[in-house]
mmCIF file of N, CA and C in Angstrom:
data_model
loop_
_atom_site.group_PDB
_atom_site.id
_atom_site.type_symbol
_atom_site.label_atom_id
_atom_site.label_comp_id
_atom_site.label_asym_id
_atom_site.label_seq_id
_atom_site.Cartn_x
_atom_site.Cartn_y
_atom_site.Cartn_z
ATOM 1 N N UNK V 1 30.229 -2.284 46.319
ATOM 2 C CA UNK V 1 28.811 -2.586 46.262
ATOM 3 C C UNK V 1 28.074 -1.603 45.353
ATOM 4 N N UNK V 2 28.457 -0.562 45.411
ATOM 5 C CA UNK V 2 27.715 1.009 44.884
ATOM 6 C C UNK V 2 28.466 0.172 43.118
ATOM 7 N N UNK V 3 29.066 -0.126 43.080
ATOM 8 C CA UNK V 3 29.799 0.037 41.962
ATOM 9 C C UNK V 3 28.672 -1.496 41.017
ATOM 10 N N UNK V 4 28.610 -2.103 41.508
ATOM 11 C CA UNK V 4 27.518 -3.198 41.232
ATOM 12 C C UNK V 4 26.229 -3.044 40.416
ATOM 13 N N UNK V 5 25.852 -2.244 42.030
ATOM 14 C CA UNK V 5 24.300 -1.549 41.379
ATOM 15 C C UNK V 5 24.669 -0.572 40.321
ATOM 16 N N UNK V 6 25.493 -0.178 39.838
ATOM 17 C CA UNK V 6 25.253 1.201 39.100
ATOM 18 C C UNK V 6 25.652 0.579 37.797
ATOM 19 N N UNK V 7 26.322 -0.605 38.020
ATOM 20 C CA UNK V 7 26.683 -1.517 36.572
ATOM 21 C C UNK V 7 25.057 -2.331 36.251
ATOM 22 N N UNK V 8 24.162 -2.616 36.857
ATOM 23 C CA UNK V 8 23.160 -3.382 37.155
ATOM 24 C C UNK V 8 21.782 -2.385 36.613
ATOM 25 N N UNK V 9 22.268 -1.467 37.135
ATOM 26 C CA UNK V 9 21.507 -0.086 36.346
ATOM 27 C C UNK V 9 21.642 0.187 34.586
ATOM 28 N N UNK V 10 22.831 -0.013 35.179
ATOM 29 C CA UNK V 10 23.262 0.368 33.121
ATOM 30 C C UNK V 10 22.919 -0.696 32.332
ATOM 31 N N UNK V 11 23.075 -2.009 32.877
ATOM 32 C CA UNK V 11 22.356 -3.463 31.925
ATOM 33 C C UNK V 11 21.039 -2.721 32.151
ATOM 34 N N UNK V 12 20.069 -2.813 33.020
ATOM 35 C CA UNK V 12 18.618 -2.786 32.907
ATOM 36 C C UNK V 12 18.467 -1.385 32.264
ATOM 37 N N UNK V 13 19.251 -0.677 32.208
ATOM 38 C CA UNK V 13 18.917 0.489 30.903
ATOM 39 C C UNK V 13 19.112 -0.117 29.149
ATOM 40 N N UNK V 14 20.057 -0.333 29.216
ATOM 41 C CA UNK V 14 20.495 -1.000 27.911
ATOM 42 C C UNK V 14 19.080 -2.112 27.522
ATOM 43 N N UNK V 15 18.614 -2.784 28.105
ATOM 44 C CA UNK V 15 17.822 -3.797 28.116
ATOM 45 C C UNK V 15 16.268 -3.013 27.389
ATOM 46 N N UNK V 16 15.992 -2.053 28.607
ATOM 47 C CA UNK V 16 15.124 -1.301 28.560
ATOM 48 C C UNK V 16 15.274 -0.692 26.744
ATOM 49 N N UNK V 17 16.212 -0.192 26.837
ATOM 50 C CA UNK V 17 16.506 0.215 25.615
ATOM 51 C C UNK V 17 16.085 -0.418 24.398
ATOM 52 N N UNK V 18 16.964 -1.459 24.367
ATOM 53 C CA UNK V 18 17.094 -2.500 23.362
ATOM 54 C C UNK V 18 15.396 -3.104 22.903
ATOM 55 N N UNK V 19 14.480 -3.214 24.241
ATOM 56 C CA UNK V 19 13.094 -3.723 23.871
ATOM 57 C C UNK V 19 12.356 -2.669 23.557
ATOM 58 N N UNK V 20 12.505 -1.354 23.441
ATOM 59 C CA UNK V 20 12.019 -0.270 23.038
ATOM 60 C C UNK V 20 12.289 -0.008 21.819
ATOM 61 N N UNK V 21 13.302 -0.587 20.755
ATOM 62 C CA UNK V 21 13.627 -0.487 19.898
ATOM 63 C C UNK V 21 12.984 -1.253 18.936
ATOM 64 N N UNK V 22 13.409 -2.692 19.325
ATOM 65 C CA UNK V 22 12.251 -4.164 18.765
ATOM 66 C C UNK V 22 11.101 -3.681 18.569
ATOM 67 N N UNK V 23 10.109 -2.899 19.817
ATOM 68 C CA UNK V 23 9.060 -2.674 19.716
ATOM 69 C C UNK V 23 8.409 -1.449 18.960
ATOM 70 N N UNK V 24 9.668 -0.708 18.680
ATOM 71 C CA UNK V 24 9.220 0.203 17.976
ATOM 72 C C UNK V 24 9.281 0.289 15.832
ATOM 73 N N UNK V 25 10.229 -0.612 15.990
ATOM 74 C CA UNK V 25 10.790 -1.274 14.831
ATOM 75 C C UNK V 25 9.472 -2.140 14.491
ATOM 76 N N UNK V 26 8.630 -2.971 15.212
ATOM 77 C CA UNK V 26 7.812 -3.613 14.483
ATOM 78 C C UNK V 26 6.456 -3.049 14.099
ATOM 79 N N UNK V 27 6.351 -1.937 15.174
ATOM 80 C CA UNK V 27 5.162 -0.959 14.994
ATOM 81 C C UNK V 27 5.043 -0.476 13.521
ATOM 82 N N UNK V 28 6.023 0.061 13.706
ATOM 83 C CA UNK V 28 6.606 0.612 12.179
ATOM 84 C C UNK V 28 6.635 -0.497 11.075
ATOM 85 N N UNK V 29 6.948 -1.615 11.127
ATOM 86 C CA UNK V 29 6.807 -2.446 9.805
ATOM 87 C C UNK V 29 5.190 -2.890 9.492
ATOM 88 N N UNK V 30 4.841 -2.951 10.963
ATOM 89 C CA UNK V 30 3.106 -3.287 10.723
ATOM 90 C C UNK V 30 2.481 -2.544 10.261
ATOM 91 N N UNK V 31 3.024 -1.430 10.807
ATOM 92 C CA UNK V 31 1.861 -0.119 9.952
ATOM 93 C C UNK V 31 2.306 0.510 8.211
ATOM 94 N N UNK V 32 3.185 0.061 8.177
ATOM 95 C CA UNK V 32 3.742 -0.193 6.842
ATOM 96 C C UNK V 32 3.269 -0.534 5.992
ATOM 97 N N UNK V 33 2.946 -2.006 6.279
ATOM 98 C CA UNK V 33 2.491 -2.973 5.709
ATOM 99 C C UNK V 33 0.809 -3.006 5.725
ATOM 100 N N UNK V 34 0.608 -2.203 6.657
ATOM 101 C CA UNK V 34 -1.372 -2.437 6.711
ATOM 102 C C UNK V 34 -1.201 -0.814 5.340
ATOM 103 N N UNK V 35 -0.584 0.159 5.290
ATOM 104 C CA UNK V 35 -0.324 1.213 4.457
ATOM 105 C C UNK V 35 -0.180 0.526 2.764
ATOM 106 N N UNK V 36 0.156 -0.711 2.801
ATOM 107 C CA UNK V 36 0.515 -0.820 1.505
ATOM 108 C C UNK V 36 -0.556 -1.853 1.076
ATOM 109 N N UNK V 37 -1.362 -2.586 1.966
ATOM 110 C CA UNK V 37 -2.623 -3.052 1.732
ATOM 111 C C UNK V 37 -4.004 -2.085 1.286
ATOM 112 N N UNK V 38 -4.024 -1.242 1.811
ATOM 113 C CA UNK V 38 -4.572 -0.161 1.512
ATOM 114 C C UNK V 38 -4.803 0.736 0.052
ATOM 115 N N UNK V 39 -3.777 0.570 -0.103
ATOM 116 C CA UNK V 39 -2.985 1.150 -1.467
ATOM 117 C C UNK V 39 -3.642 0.359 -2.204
ATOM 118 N N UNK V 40 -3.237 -0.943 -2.264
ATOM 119 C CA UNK V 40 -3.746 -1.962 -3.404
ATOM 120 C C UNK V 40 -4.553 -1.744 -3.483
ATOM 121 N N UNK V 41 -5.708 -2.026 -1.812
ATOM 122 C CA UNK V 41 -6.843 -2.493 -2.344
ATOM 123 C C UNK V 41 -7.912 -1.537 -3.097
ATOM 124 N N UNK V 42 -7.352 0.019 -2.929
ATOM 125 C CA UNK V 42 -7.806 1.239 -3.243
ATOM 126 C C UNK V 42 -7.829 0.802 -4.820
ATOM 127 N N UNK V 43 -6.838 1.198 -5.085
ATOM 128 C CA UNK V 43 -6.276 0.769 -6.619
ATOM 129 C C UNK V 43 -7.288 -0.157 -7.529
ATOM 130 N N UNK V 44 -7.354 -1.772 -6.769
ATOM 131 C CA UNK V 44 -8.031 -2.484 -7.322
ATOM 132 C C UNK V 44 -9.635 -2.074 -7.115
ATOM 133 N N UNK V 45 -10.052 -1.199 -6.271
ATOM 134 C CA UNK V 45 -11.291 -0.384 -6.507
ATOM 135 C C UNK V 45 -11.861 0.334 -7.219
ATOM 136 N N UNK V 46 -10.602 1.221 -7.660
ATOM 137 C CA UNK V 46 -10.829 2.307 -8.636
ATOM 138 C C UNK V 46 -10.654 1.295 -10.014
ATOM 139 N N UNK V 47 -9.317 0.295 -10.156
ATOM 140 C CA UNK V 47 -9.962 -0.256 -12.120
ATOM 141 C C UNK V 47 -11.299 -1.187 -11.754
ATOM 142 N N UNK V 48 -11.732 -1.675 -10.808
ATOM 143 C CA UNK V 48 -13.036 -2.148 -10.752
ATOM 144 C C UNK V 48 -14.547 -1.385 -11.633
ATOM 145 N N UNK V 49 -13.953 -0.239 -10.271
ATOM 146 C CA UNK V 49 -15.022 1.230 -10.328
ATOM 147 C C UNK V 49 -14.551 1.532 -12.187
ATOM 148 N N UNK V 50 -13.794 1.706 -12.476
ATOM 149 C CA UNK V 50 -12.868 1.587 -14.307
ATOM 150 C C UNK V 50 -13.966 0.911 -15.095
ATOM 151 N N UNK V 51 -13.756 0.027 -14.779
ATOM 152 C CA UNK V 51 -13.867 -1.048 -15.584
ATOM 153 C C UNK V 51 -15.339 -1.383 -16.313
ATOM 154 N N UNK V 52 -16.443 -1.482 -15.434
ATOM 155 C CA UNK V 52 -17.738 -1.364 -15.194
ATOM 156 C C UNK V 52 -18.192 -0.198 -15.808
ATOM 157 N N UNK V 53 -17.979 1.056 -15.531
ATOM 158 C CA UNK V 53 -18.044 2.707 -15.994
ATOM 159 C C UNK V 53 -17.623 1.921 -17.642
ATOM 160 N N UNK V 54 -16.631 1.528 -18.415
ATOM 161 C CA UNK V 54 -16.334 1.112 -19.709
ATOM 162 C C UNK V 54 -17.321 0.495 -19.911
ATOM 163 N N UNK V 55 -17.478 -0.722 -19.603
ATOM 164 C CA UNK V 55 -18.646 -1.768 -19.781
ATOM 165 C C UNK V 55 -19.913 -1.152 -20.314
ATOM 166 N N UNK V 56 -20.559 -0.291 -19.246
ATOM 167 C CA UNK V 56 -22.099 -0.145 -18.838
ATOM 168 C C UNK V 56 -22.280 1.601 -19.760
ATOM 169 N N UNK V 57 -21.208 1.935 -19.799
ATOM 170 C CA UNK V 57 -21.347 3.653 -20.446
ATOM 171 C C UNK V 57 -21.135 3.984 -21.504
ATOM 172 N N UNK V 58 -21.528 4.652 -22.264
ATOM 173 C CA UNK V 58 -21.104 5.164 -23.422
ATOM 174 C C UNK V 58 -19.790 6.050 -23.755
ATOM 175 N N UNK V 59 -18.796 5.656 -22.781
ATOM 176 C CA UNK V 59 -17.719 6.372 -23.010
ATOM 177 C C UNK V 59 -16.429 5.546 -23.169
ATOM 178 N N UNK V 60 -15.539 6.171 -23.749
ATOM 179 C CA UNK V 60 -14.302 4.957 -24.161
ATOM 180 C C UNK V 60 -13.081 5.944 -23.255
ATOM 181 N N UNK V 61 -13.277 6.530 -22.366
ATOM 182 C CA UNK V 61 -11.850 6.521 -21.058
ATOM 183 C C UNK V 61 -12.657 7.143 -19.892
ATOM 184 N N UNK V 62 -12.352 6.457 -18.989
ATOM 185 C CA UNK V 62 -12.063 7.131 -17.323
ATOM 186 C C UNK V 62 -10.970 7.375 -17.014
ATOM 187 N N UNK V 63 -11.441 8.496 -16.205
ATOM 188 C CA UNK V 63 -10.739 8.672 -14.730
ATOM 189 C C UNK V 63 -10.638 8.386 -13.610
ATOM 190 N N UNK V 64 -10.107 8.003 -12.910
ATOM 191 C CA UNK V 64 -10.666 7.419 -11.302
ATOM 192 C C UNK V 64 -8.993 7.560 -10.345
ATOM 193 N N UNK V 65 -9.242 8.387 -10.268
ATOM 194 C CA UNK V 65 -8.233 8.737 -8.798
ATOM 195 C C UNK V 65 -6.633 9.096 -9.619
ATOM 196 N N UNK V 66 -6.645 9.831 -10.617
ATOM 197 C CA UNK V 66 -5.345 9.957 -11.009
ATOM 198 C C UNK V 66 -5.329 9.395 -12.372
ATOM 199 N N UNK V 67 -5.822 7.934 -12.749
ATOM 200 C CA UNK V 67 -5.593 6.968 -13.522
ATOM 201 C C UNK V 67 -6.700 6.993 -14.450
ATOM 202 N N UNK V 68 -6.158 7.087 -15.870
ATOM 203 C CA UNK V 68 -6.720 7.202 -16.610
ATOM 204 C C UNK V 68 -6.945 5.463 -17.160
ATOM 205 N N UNK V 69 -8.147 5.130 -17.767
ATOM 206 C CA UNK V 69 -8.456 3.832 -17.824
ATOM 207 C C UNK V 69 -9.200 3.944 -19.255
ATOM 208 N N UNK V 70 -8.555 3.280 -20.093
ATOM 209 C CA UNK V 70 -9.296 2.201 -21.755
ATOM 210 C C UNK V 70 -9.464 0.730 -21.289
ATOM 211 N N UNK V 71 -10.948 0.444 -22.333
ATOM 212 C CA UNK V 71 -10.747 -0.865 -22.606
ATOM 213 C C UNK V 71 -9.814 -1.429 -24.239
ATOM 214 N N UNK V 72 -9.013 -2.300 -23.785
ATOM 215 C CA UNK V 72 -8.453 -2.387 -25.042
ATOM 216 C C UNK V 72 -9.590 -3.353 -25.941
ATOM 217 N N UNK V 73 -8.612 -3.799 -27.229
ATOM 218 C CA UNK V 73 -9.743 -4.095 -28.452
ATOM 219 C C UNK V 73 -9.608 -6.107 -27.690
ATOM 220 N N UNK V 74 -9.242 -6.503 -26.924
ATOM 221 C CA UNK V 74 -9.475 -7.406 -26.485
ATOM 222 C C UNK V 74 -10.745 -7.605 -25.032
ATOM 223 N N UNK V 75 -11.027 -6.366 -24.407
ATOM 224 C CA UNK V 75 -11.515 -6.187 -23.433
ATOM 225 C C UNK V 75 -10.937 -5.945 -22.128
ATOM 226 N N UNK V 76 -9.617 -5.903 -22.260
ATOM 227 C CA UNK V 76 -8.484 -5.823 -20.937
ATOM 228 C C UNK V 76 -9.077 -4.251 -20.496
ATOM 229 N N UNK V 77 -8.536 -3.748 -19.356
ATOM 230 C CA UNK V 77 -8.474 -2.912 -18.898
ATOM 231 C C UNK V 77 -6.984 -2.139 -19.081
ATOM 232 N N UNK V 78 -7.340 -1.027 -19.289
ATOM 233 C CA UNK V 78 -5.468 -0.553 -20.020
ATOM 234 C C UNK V 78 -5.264 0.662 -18.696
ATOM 235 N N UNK V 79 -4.286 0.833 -18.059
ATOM 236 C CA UNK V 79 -3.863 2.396 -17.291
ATOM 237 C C UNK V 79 -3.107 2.744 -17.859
ATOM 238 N N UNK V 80 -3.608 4.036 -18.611
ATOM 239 C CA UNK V 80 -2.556 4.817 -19.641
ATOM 240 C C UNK V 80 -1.603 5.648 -18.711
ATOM 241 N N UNK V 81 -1.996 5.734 -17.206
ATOM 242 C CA UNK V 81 -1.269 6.478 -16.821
ATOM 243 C C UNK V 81 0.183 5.857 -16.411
ATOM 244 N N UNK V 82 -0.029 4.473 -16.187
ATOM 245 C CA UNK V 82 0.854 3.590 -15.268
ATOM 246 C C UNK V 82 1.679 2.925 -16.938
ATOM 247 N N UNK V 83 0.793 2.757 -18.017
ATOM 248 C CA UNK V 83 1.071 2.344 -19.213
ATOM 249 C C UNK V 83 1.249 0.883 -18.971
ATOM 250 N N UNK V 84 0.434 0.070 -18.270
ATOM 251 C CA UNK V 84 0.053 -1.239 -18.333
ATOM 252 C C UNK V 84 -1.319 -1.691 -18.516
ATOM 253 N N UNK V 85 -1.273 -3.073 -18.605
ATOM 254 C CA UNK V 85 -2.710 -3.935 -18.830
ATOM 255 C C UNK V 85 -3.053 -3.767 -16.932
ATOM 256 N N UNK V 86 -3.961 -3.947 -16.547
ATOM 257 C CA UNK V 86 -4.298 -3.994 -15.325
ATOM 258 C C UNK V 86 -4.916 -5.659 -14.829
ATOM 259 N N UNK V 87 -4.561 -6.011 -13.947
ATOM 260 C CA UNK V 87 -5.227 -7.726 -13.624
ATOM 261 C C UNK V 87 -6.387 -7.463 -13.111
ATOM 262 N N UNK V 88 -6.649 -8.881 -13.923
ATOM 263 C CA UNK V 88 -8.993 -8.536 -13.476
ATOM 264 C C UNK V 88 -8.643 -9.967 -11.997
#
């Protein structure tokens, strides 16, 4: 009988276990993922904040958080730091 419960113990540990894991595993991908939304949307703030500063100022480069920003001779937005066109 003793031998039952103590097998019955070890499933509901394992169990215990196992949903502590799932649950900790998704914590972690959610907050991941809200981390990399963030990022973007920062990003697409600063060539915004870029972009406008070109437009409206008398100056031909920003800075904004690291990233250095031209308008090219088409009007694109350029990150010399990243060395791409940036999407409007």
């Amino acid at each position: 009988m003793k031998n039952k419960q103590a097998g019955f113990l070890a499933l509901e540990a394992l169990v215990a276990l196992a949903i502590v894991c799932v649950a900790l595993t998704t914590t972690v991908t959610c907050l991941s993922g809200i981390k990399e939304l963030e990022n973007q949307s920062s990003q697409r703030a600063g060539q915004a904040l870029a972009y406008r500063m070109l437009k409206e100022c008398p100056v031909k480069r920003v800075k904004v958080r690291d990233h250095e920003y031209v308008l090219t001779g088409k009007g694109d937005l350029y990150d010399e730091t990243q060395q791409k066109i940036c999407q409007k």
